[in-house]
Amino acid sequence: MKHSTNPSTRHGRGATGRPGRRGRGPAHRIGRTLALVLPVVLVLSGTLAVARVNWSGNESSTSALAASAQDASLPATSLAPQEVLRDKLLMELQEEDPGVALTHLQEAVNGRPSLARHCASIARTLGRAAVRMYGPSRAQSYARPVCDTSFATGVAAQTP
């Protein structure tokens, strides 16, 4: 009877010298880790996706599908509240007079205190527009202490 003297066939190694079943490599460890982690990640992502769905049936909230269905060719024109107020007051200044616009500015700031930090810049803009429409001396006649006399500052900035 002849015994094998080839050392590579002993101790679980094949003829190529690579590890057999006993000595598993790094690919096996990575595969096992993925097999444990991947289902957890999938369950969590599915849970988060389900949590974001509007299940109440309330149509007032906008969904991603409704937002994507809007006309994409229209430019986004969402103005901040202070910009809307400024534009409205500039129209009033042109249609009425600066006094009406300043009164409405003061009322808007009193009714919505969050606009107070924008009051000075709006009043300066109104002052500049008043100078362009009425000239410096007539525009100055409308000045009043709205937003720390910022209207008068706007008039003075436009005066040569």
Tab-separated table of C-alpha atoms in Angstrom, residues 34-117:
chain	number	residue	atom	x	y	z
A	34	LEU	CA	-23.906	41.435	4.096
A	35	ALA	CA	-26.337	38.585	4.703
A	36	LEU	CA	-26.912	39.893	8.219
A	37	VAL	CA	-26.899	43.668	7.541
A	38	LEU	CA	-28.760	43.877	4.233
A	39	PRO	CA	-32.155	42.682	5.499
A	40	VAL	CA	-31.995	45.164	8.376
A	41	VAL	CA	-31.241	48.035	5.986
A	42	LEU	CA	-34.070	46.993	3.674
A	43	VAL	CA	-36.580	46.764	6.516
A	44	LEU	CA	-35.611	50.178	7.863
A	45	SER	CA	-35.760	51.875	4.464
A	46	GLY	CA	-39.140	50.286	3.783
A	47	THR	CA	-40.418	51.466	7.158
A	48	LEU	CA	-39.281	55.005	6.426
A	49	ALA	CA	-40.891	54.924	2.994
A	50	VAL	CA	-44.198	53.763	4.458
A	51	ALA	CA	-44.020	56.434	7.153
A	52	ARG	CA	-43.779	59.206	4.532
A	53	VAL	CA	-46.954	58.163	2.694
A	54	ASN	CA	-50.056	60.222	3.375
A	55	TRP	CA	-52.377	57.516	4.668
A	56	SER	CA	-55.096	59.905	5.851
A	57	GLY	CA	-56.471	60.441	2.353
A	58	ASN	CA	-56.426	64.195	2.892
A	59	GLU	CA	-55.889	65.762	-0.528
A	60	SER	CA	-54.801	69.170	0.806
A	61	SER	CA	-51.236	68.060	1.414
A	62	THR	CA	-49.033	67.946	-1.644
A	63	SER	CA	-47.297	64.728	-2.469
A	64	ALA	CA	-44.223	64.097	-4.553
A	65	LEU	CA	-46.371	62.855	-7.420
A	66	ALA	CA	-48.573	65.934	-7.377
A	67	ALA	CA	-45.528	68.184	-7.281
A	68	SER	CA	-43.972	66.421	-10.241
A	69	ALA	CA	-47.202	66.683	-12.191
A	70	GLN	CA	-47.117	70.478	-12.112
A	71	ASP	CA	-45.985	72.312	-15.207
A	72	ALA	CA	-42.192	72.320	-15.061
A	73	SER	CA	-41.920	74.991	-17.758
A	74	LEU	CA	-43.209	77.691	-15.410
A	75	PRO	CA	-40.512	79.415	-13.339
A	76	ALA	CA	-40.737	79.148	-9.588
A	77	THR	CA	-42.125	82.466	-8.350
A	78	SER	CA	-42.599	82.042	-4.642
A	79	LEU	CA	-41.871	85.408	-3.096
A	80	ALA	CA	-41.113	86.007	0.540
A	81	PRO	CA	-43.824	87.881	2.499
A	82	GLN	CA	-41.716	91.055	2.679
A	83	GLU	CA	-41.229	90.992	-1.110
A	84	VAL	CA	-44.958	90.615	-1.684
A	85	LEU	CA	-45.624	93.511	0.685
A	86	ARG	CA	-42.960	95.674	-0.983
A	87	ASP	CA	-44.411	95.048	-4.446
A	88	LYS	CA	-47.946	95.785	-3.237
A	89	LEU	CA	-46.843	99.023	-1.584
A	90	LEU	CA	-44.926	100.147	-4.681
A	91	MET	CA	-48.120	99.672	-6.702
A	92	GLU	CA	-50.054	101.708	-4.130
A	93	LEU	CA	-47.409	104.425	-4.274
A	94	GLN	CA	-47.871	104.658	-8.048
A	95	GLU	CA	-51.679	104.503	-7.963
A	96	GLU	CA	-52.299	106.619	-4.853
A	97	ASP	CA	-49.475	108.485	-3.137
A	98	PRO	CA	-46.563	107.690	-0.798
A	99	GLY	CA	-48.644	108.569	2.266
A	100	VAL	CA	-51.095	105.735	1.591
A	101	ALA	CA	-48.245	103.282	1.015
A	102	LEU	CA	-46.512	104.330	4.264
A	103	THR	CA	-49.751	103.975	6.230
A	104	HIS	CA	-50.268	100.468	4.875
A	105	LEU	CA	-46.626	99.603	5.627
A	106	GLN	CA	-47.110	100.622	9.254
A	107	GLU	CA	-50.359	98.642	9.462
A	108	ALA	CA	-48.704	95.560	7.933
A	109	VAL	CA	-45.827	95.700	10.423
A	110	ASN	CA	-48.235	96.189	13.340
A	111	GLY	CA	-50.380	93.271	12.156
A	112	ARG	CA	-47.458	90.980	11.405
A	113	PRO	CA	-44.458	91.698	13.672
A	114	SER	CA	-42.198	89.323	11.716
A	115	LEU	CA	-42.094	91.981	8.978
A	116	ALA	CA	-40.550	94.551	11.342
A	117	ARG	CA	-36.987	93.608	10.440
